[in-house]
Amino acid sequence: MVDTASSPTDTDARSPGADLAIPASARDRFGIGPDWRSGMERLVEWRDVDAFRHANHTAFLLWFEAARNRYLEAMGLPRHASNTPGPVMMDLRVRYLRPLAYHEPVFVTVRTAAMRRRSLEMDYAAWTQDGCAATCTAVLVLMINDTGEKVAIPDAVRGSIRTLDNPREE
């Protein structure tokens, strides 16, 4: 994975998610529009490729998960632990648009599209130099893993997400 944290960005370094800001060079290279503000670059690894010689669908899900975890931590959600709130997948829809080959550069974007009291609707996309290769929408519920209790999104996290993505509130 290429670390974009030290790359020049078009986001203020003091803003939430500044370490995941998409560099202008990546926007140009991958054709990423201005409605995406967060993401990370990586390569299709050997382990991602299946017998059909393209990235398996599960690789995309792992990339989206990695981007989501970095994003939520940047928004102020504590790292996953059994006694702290963490995201639990409730719904997932993926659309695969084109195959990806071994060692192909990919830029994975993430954003919050909607916020409810206890859940988030998040969008993801995987971009190559030929355009968007996959899109995904997921609904995640915030839950304490030890107890299974659904909890409200903390105000500080909610504020950071609003500042960065301005999601619709439901």
Tab-separated table of N, CA and C in Angstrom:
chain	number	residue	atom	x	y	z
A	1	MET	N	0.846	-1.162	0.000
A	1	MET	CA	0.000	0.000	0.000
A	1	MET	C	0.895	1.230	0.000
A	2	VAL	N	0.546	2.204	-0.776
A	2	VAL	CA	1.271	3.457	-0.830
A	2	VAL	C	0.711	4.371	0.237
A	3	ASP	N	1.586	4.935	1.061
A	3	ASP	CA	1.151	5.828	2.131
A	3	ASP	C	0.987	7.227	1.569
A	4	THR	N	-0.221	7.747	1.606
A	4	THR	CA	-0.485	9.087	1.087
A	4	THR	C	-0.491	10.131	2.192
A	5	ALA	N	-0.180	9.732	3.414
A	5	ALA	CA	-0.270	10.659	4.537
A	5	ALA	C	0.675	11.848	4.381
A	6	SER	N	1.837	11.658	3.750
A	6	SER	CA	2.782	12.754	3.633
A	6	SER	C	2.700	13.457	2.282
A	7	SER	N	1.749	13.074	1.458
A	7	SER	CA	1.595	13.688	0.143
A	7	SER	C	0.867	15.014	0.255
A	8	PRO	N	1.154	15.942	-0.657
A	8	PRO	CA	0.398	17.193	-0.652
A	8	PRO	C	-1.067	16.917	-0.948
A	9	THR	N	-1.944	17.643	-0.271
A	9	THR	CA	-3.372	17.401	-0.442
A	9	THR	C	-4.094	18.707	-0.674
A	10	ASP	N	-5.363	18.579	-1.059
A	10	ASP	CA	-6.192	19.765	-1.204
A	10	ASP	C	-7.122	19.920	-0.004
A	11	THR	N	-6.784	19.281	1.120
A	11	THR	CA	-7.549	19.388	2.358
A	11	THR	C	-6.660	20.005	3.425
A	12	ASP	N	-7.211	20.891	4.226
A	12	ASP	CA	-6.478	21.516	5.309
A	12	ASP	C	-5.977	20.446	6.270
A	13	ALA	N	-4.699	20.505	6.653
A	13	ALA	CA	-4.080	19.487	7.503
A	13	ALA	C	-4.736	19.395	8.871
A	14	ARG	N	-5.460	20.422	9.311
A	14	ARG	CA	-6.113	20.374	10.620
A	14	ARG	C	-7.503	19.771	10.547
A	15	SER	N	-7.992	19.511	9.361
A	15	SER	CA	-9.360	19.020	9.215
A	15	SER	C	-9.435	17.524	9.475
A	16	PRO	N	-10.633	17.030	9.857
A	16	PRO	CA	-10.795	15.594	10.062
A	16	PRO	C	-10.450	14.833	8.784
A	17	GLY	N	-9.715	13.746	8.932
A	17	GLY	CA	-9.393	12.905	7.787
A	17	GLY	C	-8.292	13.441	6.903
A	18	ALA	N	-7.541	14.456	7.375
A	18	ALA	CA	-6.492	15.044	6.536
A	18	ALA	C	-5.478	13.995	6.091
A	19	ASP	N	-5.214	12.991	6.933
A	19	ASP	CA	-4.238	11.965	6.549
A	19	ASP	C	-4.767	11.033	5.462
A	20	LEU	N	-6.063	11.074	5.181
A	20	LEU	CA	-6.653	10.261	4.112
A	20	LEU	C	-7.054	11.108	2.907
A	21	ALA	N	-6.687	12.386	2.929
A	21	ALA	CA	-7.057	13.275	1.822
A	21	ALA	C	-6.458	12.764	0.517
A	22	ILE	N	-7.189	12.949	-0.553
A	22	ILE	CA	-6.767	12.456	-1.864
A	22	ILE	C	-5.877	13.504	-2.522
A	23	PRO	N	-4.616	13.170	-2.786
A	23	PRO	CA	-3.722	14.126	-3.446
A	23	PRO	C	-4.233	14.485	-4.844
A	24	ALA	N	-3.980	15.710	-5.261
A	24	ALA	CA	-4.392	16.154	-6.598
A	24	ALA	C	-3.820	15.238	-7.677
A	25	SER	N	-2.603	14.757	-7.469
A	25	SER	CA	-1.984	13.866	-8.462
A	25	SER	C	-2.769	12.561	-8.602
A	26	ALA	N	-3.302	12.042	-7.495
A	26	ALA	CA	-4.106	10.813	-7.553
A	26	ALA	C	-5.453	11.094	-8.212
A	27	ARG	N	-6.032	12.242	-7.926
A	27	ARG	CA	-7.293	12.610	-8.586
A	27	ARG	C	-7.112	12.610	-10.101
A	28	ASP	N	-6.029	13.215	-10.547
A	28	ASP	CA	-5.757	13.282	-11.988
A	28	ASP	C	-5.468	11.897	-12.566
A	29	ARG	N	-4.630	11.143	-11.895
A	29	ARG	CA	-4.197	9.825	-12.391
A	29	ARG	C	-5.346	8.827	-12.478
A	30	PHE	N	-6.231	8.846	-11.462
A	30	PHE	CA	-7.309	7.863	-11.386
A	30	PHE	C	-8.674	8.421	-11.806
A	31	GLY	N	-8.755	9.697	-12.080
A	31	GLY	CA	-10.023	10.300	-12.501
A	31	GLY	C	-11.047	10.408	-11.386
A	32	ILE	N	-10.575	10.673	-10.166
A	32	ILE	CA	-11.459	10.745	-8.997
A	32	ILE	C	-12.049	12.148	-8.897
A	33	GLY	N	-13.365	12.233	-8.820
A	33	GLY	CA	-14.061	13.514	-8.759
A	33	GLY	C	-13.972	14.185	-7.400
A	34	PRO	N	-14.384	15.449	-7.318
A	34	PRO	CA	-14.277	16.228	-6.084
A	34	PRO	C	-15.231	15.794	-4.977
A	35	ASP	N	-16.234	14.983	-5.294
A	35	ASP	CA	-17.178	14.532	-4.264
A	35	ASP	C	-16.575	13.453	-3.362
A	36	TRP	N	-15.404	12.954	-3.707
A	36	TRP	CA	-14.664	12.019	-2.852
A	36	TRP	C	-13.548	12.803	-2.171
A	37	ARG	N	-13.433	12.676	-0.841
A	37	ARG	CA	-12.424	13.421	-0.096
A	37	ARG	C	-11.403	12.540	0.606
A	38	SER	N	-11.697	11.250	0.747
A	38	SER	CA	-10.828	10.363	1.525
A	38	SER	C	-10.542	9.089	0.759
A	39	GLY	N	-9.327	8.586	0.928
A	39	GLY	CA	-8.996	7.327	0.287
A	39	GLY	C	-7.548	6.946	0.503
A	40	MET	N	-7.176	5.844	-0.120
A	40	MET	CA	-5.816	5.332	0.009
A	40	MET	C	-5.440	4.549	-1.239
A	41	GLU	N	-4.177	4.665	-1.605
A	41	GLU	CA	-3.680	3.973	-2.786
A	41	GLU	C	-3.052	2.649	-2.389
A	42	ARG	N	-3.163	1.684	-3.293
A	42	ARG	CA	-2.574	0.357	-3.068
A	42	ARG	C	-2.337	-0.307	-4.409
A	43	LEU	N	-1.744	-1.482	-4.371
A	43	LEU	CA	-1.558	-2.305	-5.564
A	43	LEU	C	-2.369	-3.576	-5.408
A	44	VAL	N	-2.820	-4.141	-6.517
A	44	VAL	CA	-3.432	-5.470	-6.472
A	44	VAL	C	-2.293	-6.436	-6.150
A	45	GLU	N	-2.383	-7.109	-5.023
A	45	GLU	CA	-1.346	-8.043	-4.571
A	45	GLU	C	-1.590	-9.434	-5.142
A	46	TRP	N	-0.555	-10.261	-5.112
A	46	TRP	CA	-0.663	-11.638	-5.595
A	46	TRP	C	-1.785	-12.372	-4.867
A	47	ARG	N	-1.898	-12.150	-3.561
A	47	ARG	CA	-2.928	-12.835	-2.763
A	47	ARG	C	-4.343	-12.415	-3.153
A	48	ASP	N	-4.488	-11.265	-3.836
A	48	ASP	CA	-5.797	-10.757	-4.247
A	48	ASP	C	-6.312	-11.419	-5.520
A	49	VAL	N	-5.419	-12.081	-6.258
A	49	VAL	CA	-5.737	-12.602	-7.591
A	49	VAL	C	-6.201	-14.052	-7.488
A	50	ASP	N	-7.258	-14.389	-8.229
A	50	ASP	CA	-7.787	-15.754	-8.205
A	50	ASP	C	-7.354	-16.538	-9.445
A	51	ALA	N	-7.899	-17.722	-9.608
A	51	ALA	CA	-7.525	-18.606	-10.721
A	51	ALA	C	-7.862	-18.012	-12.087
A	52	PHE	N	-8.744	-17.041	-12.113
A	52	PHE	CA	-9.109	-16.389	-13.377
A	52	PHE	C	-8.187	-15.214	-13.700
A	53	ARG	N	-7.136	-15.043	-12.909
A	53	ARG	CA	-6.078	-14.059	-13.107
A	53	ARG	C	-6.554	-12.612	-12.969
A	54	HIS	N	-7.561	-12.419	-12.139
A	54	HIS	CA	-7.973	-11.052	-11.805
A	54	HIS	C	-8.281	-10.989	-10.314
A	55	ALA	N	-8.361	-9.776	-9.792
A	55	ALA	CA	-8.637	-9.613	-8.361
A	55	ALA	C	-9.989	-10.237	-8.029
A	56	ASN	N	-9.986	-11.119	-7.043
A	56	ASN	CA	-11.211	-11.763	-6.587
A	56	ASN	C	-12.107	-10.728	-5.915
A	57	HIS	N	-13.409	-10.982	-5.953
A	57	HIS	CA	-14.353	-10.032	-5.350
A	57	HIS	C	-14.075	-9.790	-3.867
A	58	THR	N	-13.546	-10.787	-3.179
A	58	THR	CA	-13.272	-10.602	-1.751
A	58	THR	C	-12.155	-9.593	-1.513
A	59	ALA	N	-11.236	-9.444	-2.465
A	59	ALA	CA	-10.161	-8.459	-2.320
A	59	ALA	C	-10.742	-7.051	-2.231
A	60	PHE	N	-11.731	-6.764	-3.062
A	60	PHE	CA	-12.363	-5.448	-3.027
A	60	PHE	C	-12.965	-5.187	-1.649
A	61	LEU	N	-13.616	-6.194	-1.082
A	61	LEU	CA	-14.243	-6.025	0.234
A	61	LEU	C	-13.197	-5.741	1.307
A	62	LEU	N	-12.042	-6.400	1.215
A	62	LEU	CA	-10.967	-6.146	2.170
A	62	LEU	C	-10.396	-4.741	1.997
A	63	TRP	N	-10.272	-4.280	0.759
A	63	TRP	CA	-9.790	-2.912	0.520
A	63	TRP	C	-10.770	-1.901	1.092
A	64	PHE	N	-12.064	-2.134	0.877
A	64	PHE	CA	-13.076	-1.218	1.405
A	64	PHE	C	-13.052	-1.220	2.933
A	65	GLU	N	-12.862	-2.397	3.521
A	65	GLU	CA	-12.785	-2.498	4.978
A	65	GLU	C	-11.586	-1.718	5.515
A	66	ALA	N	-10.440	-1.857	4.878
A	66	ALA	CA	-9.239	-1.140	5.323
A	66	ALA	C	-9.449	0.372	5.241
A	67	ALA	N	-10.037	0.833	4.144
A	67	ALA	CA	-10.303	2.267	3.991
A	67	ALA	C	-11.297	2.739	5.052
A	68	ARG	N	-12.333	1.941	5.296
A	68	ARG	CA	-13.341	2.294	6.305
A	68	ARG	C	-12.707	2.406	7.688
A	69	ASN	N	-11.881	1.442	8.065
A	69	ASN	CA	-11.277	1.471	9.394
A	69	ASN	C	-10.384	2.693	9.574
A	70	ARG	N	-9.562	2.994	8.572
A	70	ARG	CA	-8.706	4.184	8.652
A	70	ARG	C	-9.555	5.451	8.722
A	71	TYR	N	-10.605	5.491	7.938
A	71	TYR	CA	-11.505	6.650	7.909
A	71	TYR	C	-12.158	6.850	9.281
A	72	LEU	N	-12.749	5.794	9.838
A	72	LEU	CA	-13.454	5.928	11.116
A	72	LEU	C	-12.498	6.290	12.248
A	73	GLU	N	-11.286	5.747	12.224
A	73	GLU	CA	-10.295	6.137	13.227
A	73	GLU	C	-9.928	7.610	13.063
A	74	ALA	N	-9.783	8.066	11.821
A	74	ALA	CA	-9.476	9.480	11.569
A	74	ALA	C	-10.619	10.386	12.029
A	75	MET	N	-11.842	9.869	12.007
A	75	MET	CA	-13.004	10.642	12.459
A	75	MET	C	-13.134	10.636	13.978
A	76	GLY	N	-12.301	9.832	14.667
A	76	GLY	CA	-12.303	9.826	16.122
A	76	GLY	C	-12.876	8.588	16.776
A	77	LEU	N	-13.315	7.618	15.989
A	77	LEU	CA	-13.811	6.375	16.579
A	77	LEU	C	-12.611	5.583	17.086
A	78	PRO	N	-12.652	5.067	18.318
A	78	PRO	CA	-11.502	4.325	18.830
A	78	PRO	C	-11.249	3.054	18.019
A	79	ARG	N	-10.000	2.607	18.042
A	79	ARG	CA	-9.677	1.341	17.378
A	79	ARG	C	-10.546	0.240	17.947
A	80	HIS	N	-10.760	-0.753	17.131
A	80	HIS	CA	-11.662	-1.837	17.521
A	80	HIS	C	-11.197	-2.529	18.797
A	81	ALA	N	-12.117	-2.641	19.720
A	81	ALA	CA	-11.919	-3.390	20.956
A	81	ALA	C	-13.289	-3.915	21.355
A	82	SER	N	-13.304	-4.963	22.130
A	82	SER	CA	-14.582	-5.595	22.463
A	82	SER	C	-15.470	-4.725	23.350
A	83	ASN	N	-14.879	-3.755	24.058
A	83	ASN	CA	-15.675	-2.947	24.989
A	83	ASN	C	-15.883	-1.501	24.521
A	84	THR	N	-15.554	-1.202	23.272
A	84	THR	CA	-15.776	0.137	22.717
A	84	THR	C	-16.678	0.027	21.490
A	85	PRO	N	-17.322	1.128	21.104
A	85	PRO	CA	-18.186	1.067	19.926
A	85	PRO	C	-17.382	0.747	18.670
A	86	GLY	N	-17.938	-0.118	17.866
A	86	GLY	CA	-17.313	-0.464	16.597
A	86	GLY	C	-18.374	-0.707	15.543
A	87	PRO	N	-17.999	-0.576	14.276
A	87	PRO	CA	-18.969	-0.760	13.196
A	87	PRO	C	-19.247	-2.237	12.933
A	88	VAL	N	-20.514	-2.568	12.799
A	88	VAL	CA	-20.935	-3.929	12.455
A	88	VAL	C	-21.751	-3.834	11.165
A	89	MET	N	-21.377	-4.637	10.186
A	89	MET	CA	-22.031	-4.605	8.876
A	89	MET	C	-23.472	-5.074	8.983
A	90	MET	N	-24.381	-4.267	8.441
A	90	MET	CA	-25.798	-4.618	8.432
A	90	MET	C	-26.280	-4.901	7.010
A	91	ASP	N	-25.728	-4.176	6.046
A	91	ASP	CA	-26.141	-4.337	4.653
A	91	ASP	C	-24.955	-3.985	3.765
A	92	LEU	N	-24.831	-4.690	2.645
A	92	LEU	CA	-23.703	-4.480	1.741
A	92	LEU	C	-24.148	-4.720	0.311
A	93	ARG	N	-23.864	-3.756	-0.556
A	93	ARG	CA	-24.149	-3.900	-1.990
A	93	ARG	C	-22.900	-3.499	-2.755
A	94	VAL	N	-22.470	-4.364	-3.663
A	94	VAL	CA	-21.272	-4.099	-4.453
A	94	VAL	C	-21.604	-4.253	-5.927
A	95	ARG	N	-21.037	-3.369	-6.718
A	95	ARG	CA	-21.166	-3.487	-8.167
A	95	ARG	C	-19.756	-3.510	-8.748
A	96	TYR	N	-19.434	-4.621	-9.413
A	96	TYR	CA	-18.127	-4.788	-10.040
A	96	TYR	C	-18.237	-4.347	-11.488
A	97	LEU	N	-17.374	-3.419	-11.893
A	97	LEU	CA	-17.474	-2.813	-13.214
A	97	LEU	C	-16.414	-3.302	-14.199
A	98	ARG	N	-15.240	-3.667	-13.677
A	98	ARG	CA	-14.192	-4.190	-14.547
A	98	ARG	C	-13.181	-4.976	-13.728
A	99	PRO	N	-12.541	-5.973	-14.344
A	99	PRO	CA	-11.556	-6.772	-13.615
A	99	PRO	C	-10.253	-5.997	-13.402
A	100	LEU	N	-9.538	-6.368	-12.351
A	100	LEU	CA	-8.236	-5.779	-12.050
A	100	LEU	C	-7.176	-6.864	-12.082
A	101	ALA	N	-6.015	-6.536	-12.605
A	101	ALA	CA	-4.928	-7.499	-12.766
A	101	ALA	C	-3.892	-7.354	-11.654
A	102	TYR	N	-3.088	-8.397	-11.504
A	102	TYR	CA	-1.997	-8.394	-10.531
A	102	TYR	C	-1.115	-7.162	-10.724
A	103	HIS	N	-0.800	-6.528	-9.633
A	103	HIS	CA	0.111	-5.390	-9.528
A	103	HIS	C	-0.440	-4.104	-10.144
A	104	GLU	N	-1.727	-4.094	-10.454
A	104	GLU	CA	-2.352	-2.884	-10.988
A	104	GLU	C	-2.555	-1.883	-9.848
A	105	PRO	N	-2.198	-0.616	-10.041
A	105	PRO	CA	-2.451	0.390	-9.014
A	105	PRO	C	-3.959	0.630	-8.859
A	106	VAL	N	-4.395	0.764	-7.611
A	106	VAL	CA	-5.804	0.986	-7.288
A	106	VAL	C	-5.866	2.099	-6.242
A	107	PHE	N	-6.834	2.983	-6.382
A	107	PHE	CA	-7.089	3.978	-5.346
A	107	PHE	C	-8.483	3.707	-4.807
A	108	VAL	N	-8.572	3.456	-3.502
A	108	VAL	CA	-9.842	3.126	-2.848
A	108	VAL	C	-10.349	4.374	-2.132
A	109	THR	N	-11.571	4.787	-2.470
A	109	THR	CA	-12.162	5.967	-1.836
A	109	THR	C	-13.267	5.544	-0.872
A	110	VAL	N	-13.510	6.403	0.120
A	110	VAL	CA	-14.514	6.129	1.146
A	110	VAL	C	-15.153	7.448	1.567
A	111	ARG	N	-16.445	7.395	1.859
A	111	ARG	CA	-17.149	8.573	2.372
A	111	ARG	C	-18.408	8.118	3.106
A	112	THR	N	-18.910	8.993	3.962
A	112	THR	CA	-20.190	8.753	4.617
A	112	THR	C	-21.261	9.483	3.823
A	113	ALA	N	-22.239	8.733	3.335
A	113	ALA	CA	-23.331	9.304	2.541
A	113	ALA	C	-24.501	9.724	3.421
A	114	ALA	N	-24.731	8.975	4.527
A	114	ALA	CA	-25.859	9.279	5.414
A	114	ALA	C	-25.509	8.869	6.839
A	115	MET	N	-26.080	9.609	7.794
A	115	MET	CA	-25.908	9.286	9.210
A	115	MET	C	-27.266	9.213	9.865
A	116	ARG	N	-27.425	8.193	10.663
A	116	ARG	CA	-28.583	8.076	11.534
A	116	ARG	C	-28.053	8.123	12.962
A	117	ARG	N	-28.906	7.965	13.917
A	117	ARG	CA	-28.454	8.048	15.316
A	117	ARG	C	-27.392	6.996	15.638
A	118	ARG	N	-27.616	5.762	15.173
A	118	ARG	CA	-26.729	4.650	15.525
A	118	ARG	C	-26.057	3.997	14.321
A	119	SER	N	-26.253	4.532	13.147
A	119	SER	CA	-25.701	3.861	11.963
A	119	SER	C	-25.217	4.858	10.918
A	120	LEU	N	-24.394	4.335	10.036
A	120	LEU	CA	-23.823	5.100	8.931
A	120	LEU	C	-24.097	4.366	7.630
A	121	GLU	N	-24.351	5.119	6.585
A	121	GLU	CA	-24.355	4.551	5.237
A	121	GLU	C	-23.086	5.069	4.575
A	122	MET	N	-22.224	4.145	4.182
A	122	MET	CA	-20.936	4.526	3.614
A	122	MET	C	-20.836	4.072	2.168
A	123	ASP	N	-20.192	4.907	1.367
A	123	ASP	CA	-19.924	4.592	-0.035
A	123	ASP	C	-18.437	4.356	-0.212
A	124	TYR	N	-18.115	3.473	-1.133
A	124	TYR	CA	-16.729	3.165	-1.480
A	124	TYR	C	-16.626	3.061	-2.995
A	125	ALA	N	-15.416	3.243	-3.498
A	125	ALA	CA	-15.150	2.975	-4.908
A	125	ALA	C	-13.692	2.564	-5.040
A	126	ALA	N	-13.422	1.712	-6.015
A	126	ALA	CA	-12.053	1.312	-6.358
A	126	ALA	C	-11.768	1.859	-7.750
A	127	TRP	N	-10.726	2.663	-7.845
A	127	TRP	CA	-10.389	3.373	-9.081
A	127	TRP	C	-9.076	2.862	-9.658
A	128	THR	N	-9.015	2.770	-10.974
A	128	THR	CA	-7.763	2.484	-11.672
A	128	THR	C	-7.523	3.613	-12.666
A	129	GLN	N	-6.426	3.526	-13.362
A	129	GLN	CA	-6.130	4.555	-14.359
A	129	GLN	C	-7.133	4.531	-15.509
A	130	ASP	N	-7.915	3.464	-15.599
A	130	ASP	CA	-8.956	3.355	-16.623
A	130	ASP	C	-10.336	3.744	-16.095
A	131	GLY	N	-10.411	4.245	-14.870
A	131	GLY	CA	-11.681	4.670	-14.297
A	131	GLY	C	-12.117	3.803	-13.131
A	132	CYS	N	-13.382	3.903	-12.793
A	132	CYS	CA	-13.932	3.196	-11.636
A	132	CYS	C	-14.100	1.711	-11.948
A	133	ALA	N	-13.567	0.856	-11.074
A	133	ALA	CA	-13.634	-0.595	-11.267
A	133	ALA	C	-14.719	-1.244	-10.416
A	134	ALA	N	-15.110	-0.598	-9.317
A	134	ALA	CA	-16.152	-1.158	-8.448
A	134	ALA	C	-16.698	-0.061	-7.549
A	135	THR	N	-17.982	-0.193	-7.202
A	135	THR	CA	-18.605	0.700	-6.230
A	135	THR	C	-19.271	-0.150	-5.158
A	136	CYS	N	-19.446	0.444	-3.992
A	136	CYS	CA	-20.034	-0.296	-2.876
A	136	CYS	C	-20.772	0.679	-1.972
A	137	THR	N	-21.885	0.234	-1.432
A	137	THR	CA	-22.603	0.956	-0.386
A	137	THR	C	-22.822	-0.019	0.761
A	138	ALA	N	-22.532	0.436	1.969
A	138	ALA	CA	-22.693	-0.409	3.149
A	138	ALA	C	-23.402	0.376	4.243
A	139	VAL	N	-24.230	-0.311	5.001
A	139	VAL	CA	-24.837	0.266	6.198
A	139	VAL	C	-24.179	-0.420	7.382
A	140	LEU	N	-23.659	0.400	8.296
A	140	LEU	CA	-22.958	-0.103	9.472
A	140	LEU	C	-23.640	0.416	10.721
A	141	VAL	N	-23.839	-0.452	11.675
A	141	VAL	CA	-24.427	-0.086	12.963
A	141	VAL	C	-23.297	-0.025	13.975
A	142	LEU	N	-23.315	0.988	14.830
A	142	LEU	CA	-22.313	1.096	15.882
A	142	LEU	C	-22.760	0.252	17.069
A	143	MET	N	-21.876	-0.639	17.509
A	143	MET	CA	-22.258	-1.614	18.527
A	143	MET	C	-21.081	-1.884	19.467
A	144	ILE	N	-21.407	-2.167	20.734
A	144	ILE	CA	-20.410	-2.647	21.689
A	144	ILE	C	-20.349	-4.161	21.508
A	145	ASN	N	-19.219	-4.673	21.064
A	145	ASN	CA	-19.131	-6.100	20.744
A	145	ASN	C	-19.339	-7.002	21.952
A	146	ASP	N	-18.859	-6.594	23.131
A	146	ASP	CA	-19.024	-7.423	24.332
A	146	ASP	C	-20.489	-7.680	24.668
A	147	THR	N	-21.328	-6.667	24.470
A	147	THR	CA	-22.718	-6.763	24.922
A	147	THR	C	-23.726	-6.869	23.785
A	148	GLY	N	-23.320	-6.496	22.573
A	148	GLY	CA	-24.253	-6.466	21.454
A	148	GLY	C	-25.153	-5.241	21.472
A	149	GLU	N	-24.879	-4.327	22.396
A	149	GLU	CA	-25.693	-3.114	22.521
A	149	GLU	C	-25.398	-2.146	21.375
A	150	LYS	N	-26.461	-1.702	20.702
A	150	LYS	CA	-26.326	-0.662	19.685
A	150	LYS	C	-26.175	0.668	20.411
A	151	VAL	N	-25.233	1.490	19.949
A	151	VAL	CA	-24.976	2.769	20.611
A	151	VAL	C	-25.022	3.909	19.597
A	152	ALA	N	-25.261	5.099	20.116
A	152	ALA	CA	-25.289	6.295	19.270
A	152	ALA	C	-23.879	6.635	18.803
A	153	ILE	N	-23.800	7.208	17.629
A	153	ILE	CA	-22.521	7.701	17.125
A	153	ILE	C	-22.095	8.847	18.042
A	154	PRO	N	-20.880	8.786	18.612
A	154	PRO	CA	-20.446	9.861	19.511
A	154	PRO	C	-20.497	11.226	18.815
A	155	ASP	N	-20.847	12.255	19.581
A	155	ASP	CA	-20.991	13.601	19.022
A	155	ASP	C	-19.728	14.078	18.310
A	156	ALA	N	-18.559	13.805	18.886
A	156	ALA	CA	-17.306	14.254	18.267
A	156	ALA	C	-17.093	13.572	16.913
A	157	VAL	N	-17.401	12.280	16.835
A	157	VAL	CA	-17.274	11.535	15.575
A	157	VAL	C	-18.283	12.080	14.565
A	158	ARG	N	-19.492	12.269	15.017
A	158	ARG	CA	-20.552	12.824	14.158
A	158	ARG	C	-20.123	14.188	13.597
A	159	GLY	N	-19.550	15.026	14.449
A	159	GLY	CA	-19.094	16.345	14.014
A	159	GLY	C	-17.982	16.269	12.982
A	160	SER	N	-17.036	15.361	13.193
A	160	SER	CA	-15.937	15.194	12.232
A	160	SER	C	-16.456	14.722	10.880
A	161	ILE	N	-17.393	13.784	10.904
A	161	ILE	CA	-17.971	13.274	9.652
A	161	ILE	C	-18.734	14.382	8.935
A	162	ARG	N	-19.499	15.163	9.688
A	162	ARG	CA	-20.232	16.295	9.083
A	162	ARG	C	-19.268	17.267	8.408
A	163	THR	N	-18.186	17.592	9.115
A	163	THR	CA	-17.208	18.541	8.581
A	163	THR	C	-16.587	18.039	7.286
A	164	LEU	N	-16.254	16.764	7.243
A	164	LEU	CA	-15.571	16.217	6.068
A	164	LEU	C	-16.520	15.928	4.914
A	165	ASP	N	-17.605	15.206	5.183
A	165	ASP	CA	-18.437	14.674	4.100
A	165	ASP	C	-19.821	15.301	3.972
A	166	ASN	N	-20.269	16.032	4.977
A	166	ASN	CA	-21.604	16.632	4.952
A	166	ASN	C	-22.672	15.629	4.486
A	167	PRO	N	-22.775	14.482	5.175
A	167	PRO	CA	-23.751	13.472	4.751
A	167	PRO	C	-25.177	13.908	5.064
A	168	ARG	N	-26.125	13.292	4.390
A	168	ARG	CA	-27.522	13.576	4.733
A	168	ARG	C	-27.804	12.935	6.093
A	169	GLU	N	-28.632	13.590	6.867
A	169	GLU	CA	-28.981	13.087	8.201
A	169	GLU	C	-30.383	12.510	8.121
A	170	GLU	N	-30.535	11.300	8.593
A	170	GLU	CA	-31.831	10.605	8.521
A	170	GLU	C	-32.328	10.269	9.904
